[in-house]
PDB file of C-alpha atoms in Angstrom:
ATOM      1  CA  MET E 178     170.608  40.431   2.664  1.00 77.00           C
ATOM      2  CA  LEU E 179     170.744  43.726   4.511  1.00 84.00           C
ATOM      3  CA  GLU E 180     169.076  46.679   2.819  1.00 91.00           C
ATOM      4  CA  GLU E 181     172.376  48.533   3.129  1.00 93.00           C
ATOM      5  CA  VAL E 182     174.071  45.785   1.117  1.00 92.00           C
ATOM      6  CA  GLU E 183     171.363  45.834  -1.552  1.00 92.00           C
ATOM      7  CA  ARG E 184     171.907  49.565  -1.957  1.00 95.00           C
ATOM      8  CA  TRP E 185     175.656  49.019  -2.054  1.00 93.00           C
ATOM      9  CA  LEU E 186     175.309  46.419  -4.797  1.00 92.00           C
ATOM     10  CA  ASP E 187     173.452  48.932  -6.956  1.00 91.00           C
ATOM     11  CA  ALA E 188     175.849  51.776  -6.245  1.00 96.00           C
ATOM     12  CA  ARG E 189     179.227  50.065  -6.028  1.00 96.00           C
ATOM     13  CA  SER E 190     179.123  47.118  -8.471  1.00 94.00           C
ATOM     14  CA  TRP E 191     180.221  47.810 -12.024  1.00 96.00           C
ATOM     15  CA  SER E 192     181.445  46.114 -15.185  1.00 94.00           C
ATOM     16  CA  ALA E 193     184.893  46.690 -16.654  1.00 95.00           C
ATOM     17  CA  GLY E 194     183.188  48.015 -19.791  1.00 94.00           C
ATOM     18  CA  ASP E 195     181.573  50.848 -17.834  1.00 96.00           C
ATOM     19  CA  ARG E 196     184.852  52.756 -17.917  1.00 97.00           C
ATOM     20  CA  PRO E 197     186.660  52.672 -21.275  1.00 96.00           C
ATOM     21  CA  VAL E 198     190.437  52.975 -21.066  1.00 97.00           C
ATOM     22  CA  ARG E 199     190.371  56.387 -22.789  1.00 96.00           C
ATOM     23  CA  GLU E 200     188.145  57.658 -19.969  1.00 97.00           C
ATOM     24  CA  LEU E 201     190.554  56.271 -17.397  1.00 98.00           C
ATOM     25  CA  LEU E 202     193.507  57.951 -19.091  1.00 98.00           C
ATOM     26  CA  SER E 203     191.750  61.298 -18.882  1.00 97.00           C
ATOM     27  CA  ALA E 204     190.925  60.727 -15.218  1.00 98.00           C
ATOM     28  CA  LYS E 205     194.486  59.679 -14.471  1.00 98.00           C
ATOM     29  CA  GLN E 206     195.923  62.741 -16.160  1.00 97.00           C
ATOM     30  CA  ALA E 207     193.531  65.036 -14.323  1.00 96.00           C
ATOM     31  CA  SER E 208     194.244  63.503 -10.918  1.00 95.00           C
ATOM     32  CA  GLY E 209     197.980  62.994 -11.345  1.00 97.00           C
ATOM     33  CA  GLN E 210     197.785  59.547  -9.738  1.00 97.00           C
ATOM     34  CA  SER E 211     200.263  56.802 -10.590  1.00 98.00           C
ATOM     35  CA  VAL E 212     199.481  53.080 -10.859  1.00 98.00           C
ATOM     36  CA  SER E 213     201.619  50.098  -9.848  1.00 98.00           C
ATOM     37  CA  VAL E 214     200.787  46.484 -10.700  1.00 98.00           C
ATOM     38  CA  VAL E 215     202.189  43.774  -8.410  1.00 98.00           C
ATOM     39  CA  LEU E 216     202.316  40.067  -9.241  1.00 98.00           C
ATOM     40  CA  PRO E 217     203.241  37.817  -6.297  1.00 97.00           C
ATOM     41  CA  ALA E 218     204.844  34.755  -7.877  1.00 97.00           C
ATOM     42  CA  LEU E 219     206.064  31.324  -6.836  1.00 96.00           C
ATOM     43  CA  ASP E 220     206.947  28.831  -9.595  1.00 96.00           C
ATOM     44  CA  GLU E 221     204.715  30.426 -12.221  1.00 96.00           C
ATOM     45  CA  GLU E 222     206.998  30.368 -15.277  1.00 97.00           C
ATOM     46  CA  ALA E 223     204.180  28.925 -17.411  1.00 96.00           C
ATOM     47  CA  THR E 224     201.858  31.916 -16.947  1.00 97.00           C
ATOM     48  CA  VAL E 225     203.649  34.967 -15.542  1.00 98.00           C
ATOM     49  CA  GLY E 226     205.234  35.993 -18.855  1.00 98.00           C
ATOM     50  CA  GLU E 227     201.950  36.204 -20.730  1.00 97.00           C
ATOM     51  CA  ILE E 228     200.323  38.243 -17.952  1.00 98.00           C
ATOM     52  CA  VAL E 229     203.174  40.744 -17.951  1.00 98.00           C
ATOM     53  CA  THR E 230     203.153  40.891 -21.751  1.00 98.00           C
ATOM     54  CA  VAL E 231     199.427  41.660 -21.902  1.00 98.00           C
ATOM     55  CA  ILE E 232     199.633  44.379 -19.259  1.00 98.00           C
ATOM     56  CA  ARG E 233     202.626  46.026 -20.928  1.00 98.00           C
ATOM     57  CA  ARG E 234     201.103  45.893 -24.413  1.00 98.00           C
ATOM     58  CA  GLU E 235     197.588  46.995 -23.513  1.00 98.00           C
ATOM     59  CA  LEU E 236     198.121  49.310 -20.549  1.00 98.00           C
ATOM     60  CA  MET E 237     201.633  50.710 -20.964  1.00 98.00           C
ATOM     61  CA  VAL E 238     202.389  50.837 -24.699  1.00 97.00           C
ATOM     62  CA  ARG E 239     198.956  51.268 -26.291  1.00 97.00           C
ATOM     63  CA  ALA E 240     197.517  53.225 -23.364  1.00 97.00           C
ATOM     64  CA  PRO E 241     199.800  54.589 -20.598  1.00 97.00           C
ATOM     65  CA  LEU E 242     197.562  53.646 -17.685  1.00 98.00           C
ATOM     66  CA  VAL E 243     200.084  51.574 -15.710  1.00 98.00           C
ATOM     67  CA  ASP E 244     203.357  53.126 -14.569  1.00 98.00           C
ATOM     68  CA  GLU E 245     205.185  50.021 -13.345  1.00 98.00           C
ATOM     69  CA  ILE E 246     204.857  46.237 -13.239  1.00 98.00           C
ATOM     70  CA  VAL E 247     206.663  44.533 -10.368  1.00 98.00           C
ATOM     71  CA  VAL E 248     206.906  40.762  -9.966  1.00 98.00           C
ATOM     72  CA  VAL E 249     207.849  39.786  -6.419  1.00 98.00           C
ATOM     73  CA  ASP E 250     209.357  36.294  -6.524  1.00 97.00           C
ATOM     74  CA  SER E 251     208.969  34.486  -3.218  1.00 95.00           C
ATOM     75  CA  GLY E 252     211.583  31.797  -3.878  1.00 94.00           C
ATOM     76  CA  SER E 253     210.744  30.111  -7.164  1.00 96.00           C
ATOM     77  CA  SER E 254     212.714  27.018  -8.176  1.00 96.00           C
ATOM     78  CA  ASP E 255     211.822  27.433 -11.854  1.00 96.00           C
ATOM     79  CA  ARG E 256     212.417  30.255 -14.373  1.00 97.00           C
ATOM     80  CA  THR E 257     209.699  32.567 -13.034  1.00 97.00           C
ATOM     81  CA  SER E 258     212.079  35.490 -12.508  1.00 98.00           C
ATOM     82  CA  ALA E 259     213.777  35.147 -15.892  1.00 98.00           C
ATOM     83  CA  VAL E 260     210.492  34.821 -17.771  1.00 98.00           C
ATOM     84  CA  ALA E 261     208.955  37.804 -15.980  1.00 98.00           C
ATOM     85  CA  ALA E 262     212.013  39.981 -16.611  1.00 98.00           C
ATOM     86  CA  ALA E 263     212.138  38.992 -20.282  1.00 98.00           C
ATOM     87  CA  ALA E 264     208.483  40.019 -20.624  1.00 98.00           C
ATOM     88  CA  GLY E 265     209.289  43.472 -19.264  1.00 98.00           C
ATOM     89  CA  ALA E 266     208.553  43.349 -15.526  1.00 98.00           C
ATOM     90  CA  ARG E 267     210.848  44.581 -12.798  1.00 98.00           C
ATOM     91  CA  VAL E 268     211.592  41.499 -10.714  1.00 98.00           C
ATOM     92  CA  VAL E 269     212.342  41.772  -7.000  1.00 98.00           C
ATOM     93  CA  HIS E 270     213.078  38.831  -4.759  1.00 97.00           C
ATOM     94  CA  ARG E 271     211.099  38.750  -1.534  1.00 97.00           C
ATOM     95  CA  ASP E 272     214.140  38.200   0.702  1.00 96.00           C
ATOM     96  CA  THR E 273     215.866  41.364  -0.520  1.00 97.00           C
ATOM     97  CA  ILE E 274     213.006  43.572   0.686  1.00 97.00           C
ATOM     98  CA  LEU E 275     213.299  44.763   4.294  1.00 97.00           C
ATOM     99  CA  PRO E 276     216.019  42.198   5.146  1.00 96.00           C
ATOM    100  CA  ARG E 277     216.121  43.176   8.853  1.00 96.00           C
ATOM    101  CA  ILE E 278     212.781  41.351   9.216  1.00 96.00           C
ATOM    102  CA  PRO E 279     213.283  37.710   8.113  1.00 95.00           C
ATOM    103  CA  ALA E 280     210.690  36.720   5.527  1.00 94.00           C
ATOM    104  CA  VAL E 281     208.238  33.909   6.152  1.00 93.00           C
ATOM    105  CA  PRO E 282     206.418  31.870   3.495  1.00 92.00           C
ATOM    106  CA  GLY E 283     203.045  33.179   2.380  1.00 92.00           C
ATOM    107  CA  LYS E 284     201.290  35.308  -0.174  1.00 93.00           C
ATOM    108  CA  GLY E 285     200.380  38.017   2.333  1.00 95.00           C
ATOM    109  CA  GLU E 286     204.043  38.397   3.234  1.00 97.00           C
ATOM    110  CA  VAL E 287     204.867  39.144  -0.404  1.00 97.00           C
ATOM    111  CA  LEU E 288     202.022  41.638  -0.818  1.00 98.00           C
ATOM    112  CA  TRP E 289     203.052  43.465   2.365  1.00 98.00           C
ATOM    113  CA  ARG E 290     206.681  43.749   1.281  1.00 98.00           C
ATOM    114  CA  SER E 291     205.679  44.896  -2.195  1.00 98.00           C
ATOM    115  CA  LEU E 292     204.625  48.252  -0.745  1.00 98.00           C
ATOM    116  CA  LEU E 293     208.300  48.984  -0.097  1.00 98.00           C
ATOM    117  CA  VAL E 294     209.366  48.420  -3.723  1.00 98.00           C
ATOM    118  CA  THR E 295     206.506  50.133  -5.547  1.00 98.00           C
ATOM    119  CA  SER E 296     205.635  53.790  -5.835  1.00 97.00           C
ATOM    120  CA  GLY E 297     202.111  54.007  -7.253  1.00 98.00           C
ATOM    121  CA  ASP E 298     199.373  55.969  -5.536  1.00 98.00           C
ATOM    122  CA  ILE E 299     197.162  53.052  -6.607  1.00 98.00           C
ATOM    123  CA  VAL E 300     198.431  49.474  -6.214  1.00 98.00           C
ATOM    124  CA  CYS E 301     196.825  46.656  -8.202  1.00 98.00           C
ATOM    125  CA  PHE E 302     197.483  43.038  -7.211  1.00 98.00           C
ATOM    126  CA  VAL E 303     197.193  40.240  -9.790  1.00 98.00           C
ATOM    127  CA  ASP E 304     197.838  36.537  -9.160  1.00 96.00           C
ATOM    128  CA  ALA E 305     200.564  35.140 -11.415  1.00 96.00           C
ATOM    129  CA  ASP E 306     198.870  31.823 -12.265  1.00 93.00           C
ATOM    130  CA  LEU E 307     196.068  33.163 -14.486  1.00 94.00           C
ATOM    131  CA  ARG E 308     195.574  31.769 -17.986  1.00 92.00           C
ATOM    132  CA  GLU E 309     193.861  33.503 -20.904  1.00 92.00           C
ATOM    133  CA  PHE E 310     194.565  36.748 -19.075  1.00 94.00           C
ATOM    134  CA  SER E 311     192.717  39.952 -19.926  1.00 95.00           C
ATOM    135  CA  ALA E 312     193.905  43.495 -19.218  1.00 97.00           C
ATOM    136  CA  ASP E 313     190.389  44.101 -17.848  1.00 97.00           C
ATOM    137  CA  PHE E 314     191.594  42.591 -14.563  1.00 97.00           C
ATOM    138  CA  VAL E 315     193.794  45.660 -14.155  1.00 98.00           C
ATOM    139  CA  SER E 316     191.853  48.443 -15.874  1.00 98.00           C
ATOM    140  CA  GLY E 317     188.593  47.190 -14.363  1.00 98.00           C
ATOM    141  CA  THR E 318     189.785  47.288 -10.753  1.00 98.00           C
ATOM    142  CA  VAL E 319     191.873  50.442 -11.115  1.00 98.00           C
ATOM    143  CA  GLY E 320     189.084  52.316 -12.917  1.00 98.00           C
ATOM    144  CA  PRO E 321     186.834  53.267  -9.977  1.00 98.00           C
ATOM    145  CA  LEU E 322     189.866  54.449  -8.003  1.00 98.00           C
ATOM    146  CA  LEU E 323     190.630  56.935 -10.780  1.00 98.00           C
ATOM    147  CA  THR E 324     187.064  58.123 -11.308  1.00 97.00           C
ATOM    148  CA  GLU E 325     185.414  57.839  -7.881  1.00 97.00           C
ATOM    149  CA  PRO E 326     187.248  59.841  -5.193  1.00 97.00           C
ATOM    150  CA  ASP E 327     185.371  58.128  -2.348  1.00 97.00           C
ATOM    151  CA  VAL E 328     186.330  54.573  -3.392  1.00 98.00           C
ATOM    152  CA  GLN E 329     189.331  53.088  -1.568  1.00 98.00           C
ATOM    153  CA  LEU E 330     189.441  49.395  -2.547  1.00 98.00           C
ATOM    154  CA  VAL E 331     188.057  47.514  -5.562  1.00 98.00           C
ATOM    155  CA  LYS E 332     187.784  43.734  -5.904  1.00 97.00           C
ATOM    156  CA  ALA E 333     187.437  41.928  -9.222  1.00 96.00           C
ATOM    157  CA  MET E 334     184.443  39.634  -9.605  1.00 91.00           C
ATOM    158  CA  TYR E 335     184.244  36.893 -12.229  1.00 91.00           C
ATOM    159  CA  ASP E 336     183.080  33.401 -13.105  1.00 86.00           C
ATOM    160  CA  ARG E 337     185.432  30.617 -11.961  1.00 72.00           C
ATOM    161  CA  PRO E 338     184.952  27.427 -13.986  1.00 72.00           C
ATOM    162  CA  LEU E 339     186.247  24.146 -12.571  1.00 62.00           C
ATOM    163  CA  GLY E 340     187.353  22.105 -15.567  1.00 56.00           C
ATOM    164  CA  THR E 341     184.403  22.095 -17.950  1.00 57.00           C
ATOM    165  CA  ARG E 342     181.885  23.009 -15.242  1.00 56.00           C
ATOM    166  CA  PRO E 343     181.011  26.706 -15.144  1.00 57.00           C
ATOM    167  CA  GLY E 344     180.736  28.443 -11.805  1.00 54.00           C
ATOM    168  CA  GLN E 345     182.158  25.546  -9.765  1.00 48.00           C
ATOM    169  CA  GLY E 346     185.481  27.136  -8.849  1.00 48.00           C
ATOM    170  CA  GLY E 347     186.011  29.021  -5.639  1.00 71.00           C
ATOM    171  CA  ARG E 348     185.296  26.112  -3.335  1.00 79.00           C
ATOM    172  CA  VAL E 349     186.949  27.731  -0.309  1.00 87.00           C
ATOM    173  CA  THR E 350     184.978  30.894  -0.992  1.00 86.00           C
ATOM    174  CA  GLU E 351     181.642  29.078  -0.995  1.00 86.00           C
ATOM    175  CA  LEU E 352     182.341  26.645   1.849  1.00 90.00           C
ATOM    176  CA  VAL E 353     184.334  28.853   4.223  1.00 91.00           C
ATOM    177  CA  ALA E 354     184.630  32.545   3.405  1.00 89.00           C
ATOM    178  CA  ARG E 355     181.075  33.308   2.329  1.00 89.00           C
ATOM    179  CA  PRO E 356     179.460  31.671   5.388  1.00 89.00           C
ATOM    180  CA  LEU E 357     181.918  33.482   7.679  1.00 88.00           C
ATOM    181  CA  LEU E 358     181.233  36.852   6.079  1.00 89.00           C
ATOM    182  CA  ASN E 359     177.465  36.405   6.017  1.00 88.00           C
ATOM    183  CA  LEU E 360     177.356  35.330   9.656  1.00 86.00           C
ATOM    184  CA  HIS E 361     179.880  37.717  11.174  1.00 87.00           C
ATOM    185  CA  TRP E 362     180.318  40.610   8.718  1.00 89.00           C
ATOM    186  CA  PRO E 363     177.006  40.682   6.824  1.00 90.00           C
ATOM    187  CA  ARG E 364     177.819  44.100   5.367  1.00 92.00           C
ATOM    188  CA  LEU E 365     180.410  42.280   3.209  1.00 92.00           C
ATOM    189  CA  ALA E 366     177.894  39.704   1.940  1.00 90.00           C
ATOM    190  CA  GLY E 367     177.621  41.455  -1.417  1.00 91.00           C
ATOM    191  CA  PHE E 368     181.137  40.614  -2.559  1.00 91.00           C
ATOM    192  CA  VAL E 369     181.040  37.986  -5.299  1.00 89.00           C
ATOM    193  CA  GLN E 370     184.707  37.001  -4.945  1.00 91.00           C
ATOM    194  CA  PRO E 371     185.873  38.044  -1.469  1.00 93.00           C
ATOM    195  CA  LEU E 372     188.979  35.835  -1.684  1.00 93.00           C
ATOM    196  CA  GLY E 373     189.932  36.804  -5.231  1.00 93.00           C
ATOM    197  CA  GLY E 374     193.567  37.733  -5.739  1.00 94.00           C
ATOM    198  CA  GLU E 375     192.833  40.497  -8.237  1.00 97.00           C
ATOM    199  CA  TYR E 376     192.065  43.841  -6.616  1.00 98.00           C
ATOM    200  CA  ALA E 377     193.319  47.406  -6.414  1.00 98.00           C
ATOM    201  CA  ALA E 378     193.501  49.875  -3.566  1.00 98.00           C
ATOM    202  CA  ARG E 379     194.845  53.263  -2.709  1.00 98.00           C
ATOM    203  CA  ARG E 380     198.281  53.146  -1.138  1.00 98.00           C
ATOM    204  CA  SER E 381     196.991  55.452   1.586  1.00 98.00           C
ATOM    205  CA  LEU E 382     194.674  52.619   2.676  1.00 98.00           C
ATOM    206  CA  LEU E 383     197.071  49.703   2.194  1.00 98.00           C
ATOM    207  CA  GLU E 384     199.761  51.280   4.334  1.00 97.00           C
ATOM    208  CA  ARG E 385     197.313  51.454   7.266  1.00 96.00           C
ATOM    209  CA  LEU E 386     196.238  47.794   7.100  1.00 95.00           C
ATOM    210  CA  PRO E 387     197.808  44.792   8.842  1.00 94.00           C
ATOM    211  CA  PHE E 388     198.646  41.937   6.451  1.00 96.00           C
ATOM    212  CA  PRO E 389     198.135  38.297   7.460  1.00 93.00           C
ATOM    213  CA  VAL E 390     201.207  36.614   6.025  1.00 93.00           C
ATOM    214  CA  GLY E 391     199.436  33.683   4.385  1.00 87.00           C
ATOM    215  CA  TYR E 392     196.173  32.659   2.722  1.00 88.00           C
ATOM    216  CA  GLY E 393     194.084  34.811   5.043  1.00 92.00           C
ATOM    217  CA  VAL E 394     195.334  38.080   3.576  1.00 95.00           C
ATOM    218  CA  GLU E 395     192.356  38.746   1.291  1.00 96.00           C
ATOM    219  CA  LEU E 396     189.700  38.106   3.936  1.00 95.00           C
ATOM    220  CA  GLY E 397     191.647  40.010   6.562  1.00 95.00           C
ATOM    221  CA  MET E 398     192.156  42.978   4.262  1.00 96.00           C
ATOM    222  CA  LEU E 399     188.463  43.134   3.359  1.00 96.00           C
ATOM    223  CA  VAL E 400     187.292  42.978   6.974  1.00 95.00           C
ATOM    224  CA  ASP E 401     189.861  45.501   8.160  1.00 95.00           C
ATOM    225  CA  ALA E 402     189.104  47.890   5.292  1.00 96.00           C
ATOM    226  CA  LEU E 403     185.404  47.746   6.162  1.00 95.00           C
ATOM    227  CA  HIS E 404     186.151  48.840   9.716  1.00 94.00           C
ATOM    228  CA  LEU E 405     188.671  51.458   8.649  1.00 94.00           C
ATOM    229  CA  VAL E 406     186.910  53.217   5.755  1.00 96.00           C
ATOM    230  CA  GLY E 407     183.345  51.842   5.641  1.00 97.00           C
ATOM    231  CA  LEU E 408     181.340  49.878   3.097  1.00 97.00           C
ATOM    232  CA  ASP E 409     180.749  52.735   0.652  1.00 98.00           C
ATOM    233  CA  ALA E 410     184.522  53.030   0.157  1.00 98.00           C
ATOM    234  CA  LEU E 411     184.617  49.439  -1.147  1.00 98.00           C
ATOM    235  CA  ALA E 412     183.532  48.297  -4.608  1.00 98.00           C
ATOM    236  CA  GLN E 413     183.668  45.448  -7.108  1.00 96.00           C
ATOM    237  CA  VAL E 414     183.954  45.210 -10.891  1.00 96.00           C
ATOM    238  CA  ASP E 415     182.932  42.358 -13.204  1.00 94.00           C
ATOM    239  CA  VAL E 416     185.915  41.378 -15.376  1.00 94.00           C
ATOM    240  CA  GLY E 417     184.489  38.222 -16.994  1.00 90.00           C
ATOM    241  CA  VAL E 418     186.086  34.819 -16.403  1.00 88.00           C
ATOM    242  CA  ARG E 419     189.084  33.796 -14.308  1.00 86.00           C
ATOM    243  CA  ILE E 420     190.931  30.672 -15.420  1.00 77.00           C
ATOM    244  CA  HIS E 421     193.773  29.322 -13.329  1.00 56.00           C
ATOM    245  CA  HIS E 422     195.288  26.200 -11.817  1.00 65.00           C
ATOM    246  CA  HIS E 423     193.062  24.628  -9.146  1.00 61.00           C
ATOM    247  CA  GLN E 424     194.631  23.176  -6.025  1.00 68.00           C
ATOM    248  CA  ASP E 425     193.925  19.741  -4.577  1.00 73.00           C
ATOM    249  CA  GLY E 426     191.635  19.087  -1.658  1.00 79.00           C
ATOM    250  CA  GLN E 427     194.324  19.010   1.013  1.00 85.00           C
ATOM    251  CA  ALA E 428     195.783  22.337  -0.112  1.00 82.00           C
ATOM    252  CA  LEU E 429     192.273  23.781   0.033  1.00 85.00           C
ATOM    253  CA  GLY E 430     191.935  22.416   3.555  1.00 87.00           C
ATOM    254  CA  ARG E 431     195.052  24.264   4.664  1.00 86.00           C
ATOM    255  CA  MET E 432     193.812  27.412   2.967  1.00 86.00           C
ATOM    256  CA  SER E 433     190.467  27.089   4.720  1.00 91.00           C
ATOM    257  CA  ALA E 434     192.090  26.688   8.131  1.00 88.00           C
ATOM    258  CA  ALA E 435     194.210  29.805   7.605  1.00 89.00           C
ATOM    259  CA  ILE E 436     191.181  31.813   6.516  1.00 91.00           C
ATOM    260  CA  TYR E 437     189.156  30.636   9.498  1.00 90.00           C
ATOM    261  CA  ARG E 438     192.034  31.541  11.808  1.00 89.00           C
ATOM    262  CA  THR E 439     192.256  35.022  10.268  1.00 90.00           C
ATOM    263  CA  ALA E 440     188.535  35.491  10.837  1.00 92.00           C
ATOM    264  CA  GLN E 441     188.742  34.140  14.377  1.00 88.00           C
ATOM    265  CA  LEU E 442     191.488  36.593  15.299  1.00 88.00           C
ATOM    266  CA  ARG E 443     189.271  39.446  14.182  1.00 89.00           C
ATOM    267  CA  LEU E 444     186.252  38.120  16.018  1.00 87.00           C
ATOM    268  CA  ALA E 445     187.858  37.557  19.382  1.00 71.00           C
ATOM    269  CA  ARG E 446     191.445  38.667  19.764  1.00 64.00           C
ATOM    270  CA  GLY E 447     192.963  36.946  22.729  1.00 47.00           C
ATOM    271  CA  HIS E 448     190.745  33.857  22.481  1.00 46.00           C
ATOM    272  CA  LEU E 449     193.260  31.269  21.375  1.00 48.00           C
ATOM    273  CA  VAL E 450     192.680  28.235  19.202  1.00 52.00           C
ATOM    274  CA  ARG E 451     195.295  25.650  18.320  1.00 57.00           C
ATOM    275  CA  PRO E 452     196.923  26.989  15.117  1.00 64.00           C
ATOM    276  CA  ALA E 453     197.452  23.616  13.469  1.00 69.00           C
ATOM    277  CA  LEU E 454     195.607  21.360  11.039  1.00 68.00           C
ATOM    278  CA  THR E 455     196.024  17.582  10.818  1.00 68.00           C
ATOM    279  CA  GLN E 456     195.217  15.900   7.511  1.00 67.00           C
ATOM    280  CA  PHE E 457     195.561  12.279   6.428  1.00 62.00           C
ATOM    281  CA  GLU E 458     197.321  10.599   3.528  1.00 75.00           C
ATOM    282  CA  ARG E 459     197.319   6.901   2.729  1.00 69.00           C
ATOM    283  CA  GLY E 460     200.761   5.393   3.155  1.00 77.00           C
ATOM    284  CA  PRO E 461     202.221   1.860   3.199  1.00 83.00           C
ATOM    285  CA  ALA E 462     200.816   1.242   6.679  1.00 75.00           C
ATOM    286  CA  GLY E 463     197.432   2.870   6.083  1.00 67.00           C
ATOM    287  CA  PHE E 464     196.334   6.419   6.717  1.00 63.00           C
ATOM    288  CA  GLU E 465     199.138   8.561   8.076  1.00 76.00           C
ATOM    289  CA  PRO E 466     198.596  11.935   9.796  1.00 71.00           C
ATOM    290  CA  ARG E 467     200.280  15.052   8.473  1.00 79.00           C
ATOM    291  CA  THR E 468     200.091  18.123  10.692  1.00 77.00           C
ATOM    292  CA  HIS E 469     200.553  21.589   9.218  1.00 77.00           C
ATOM    293  CA  ALA E 470     200.951  24.892  11.003  1.00 75.00           C
ATOM    294  CA  VAL E 471     198.153  27.346  10.217  1.00 69.00           C
ATOM    295  CA  ASP E 472     199.291  30.808   9.156  1.00 62.00           C
ATOM    296  CA  THR E 473     198.717  33.028  12.180  1.00 65.00           C
ATOM    297  CA  GLU E 474     201.408  35.677  11.958  1.00 79.00           C
ATOM    298  CA  GLU E 475     200.445  39.123  10.747  1.00 88.00           C
ATOM    299  CA  ARG E 476     202.585  42.015   9.595  1.00 93.00           C
ATOM    300  CA  PRO E 477     201.795  45.439  11.076  1.00 94.00           C
ATOM    301  CA  PRO E 478     200.535  48.332   8.968  1.00 95.00           C
ATOM    302  CA  MET E 479     203.367  49.494   6.712  1.00 96.00           C
ATOM    303  CA  SER E 480     202.950  53.006   8.126  1.00 95.00           C
ATOM    304  CA  GLU E 481     204.557  51.643  11.330  1.00 95.00           C
ATOM    305  CA  ILE E 482     207.723  50.443   9.557  1.00 96.00           C
ATOM    306  CA  ALA E 483     210.589  52.923   9.899  1.00 95.00           C
ATOM    307  CA  GLU E 484     212.092  52.155   6.484  1.00 94.00           C
ATOM    308  CA  TYR E 485     208.769  52.802   4.776  1.00 96.00           C
ATOM    309  CA  VAL E 486     208.209  56.061   6.626  1.00 94.00           C
ATOM    310  CA  ALA E 487     211.744  57.193   5.794  1.00 93.00           C
ATOM    311  CA  ARG E 488     211.207  56.404   2.114  1.00 88.00           C
ATOM    312  CA  ARG E 489     207.999  58.402   2.029  1.00 73.00           C
ATOM    313  CA  VAL E 490     209.709  61.404   3.657  1.00 70.00           C
ATOM    314  CA  ALA E 491     212.615  61.232   1.238  1.00 67.00           C
TER     315      ALA E 491
END
């Protein structure tokens, strides 16, 4: 590990308990900053309500740290929207945001569009499939942004159990993302969960970043933020344990291909690779190929979108 990264780990890695909520409230009041929490959601009726409930109870009612909770539904076929609204979130459907640009499937697409329907100076993203959710995921990642003026983006770090096996989750992280970062962006080697979906950032940074529309959004954002604001502006906070639904091997394969493609675009723009992945499933006649497009589209920095600029001026 680079000496610079070792120093960064000492200076920019914290625990959620290092900043009690009362301290964050004082910092928020002094700075005048507002906080938005965004949950991108697709068919998460089983978990989204509890996450919203915990955030509202702990960080809006008991302690007014969060100013708004927005669930962006990307086309759920279940009761995700109804459950989220009943729990107290403002629910916005992806397709109603910036309708002049047709939406495409993907988590990054939802995160990008969320900037148009939120107002916080600090935006905190939380995946909607978490179980046994703790408000530390929000207060922990938002905390350094309220207390450390030089910090621009904060990732959550945590243990990810796989079933009953501790520390075995995050297979794409360990097999794809971590090798890529260590080999090509070694200054980012200190991030425990580079692909984690729980992180917070200043709006002033997010609006300057391109957003890969799919699974590559977290890696792309981390790499681009490094180049834009430097390593010392990035941080991570230990929030404990993350429990969520694990995807099957083929879904992880598609995720891995999208992440590799996102990295490849940043390594050598203009050097094309075939943006497709063929996988195999056993059918009546034996193994049958299934070819999937790899997410390659990226949305431009929100600061280049006329509607966003007009909203900020207004």
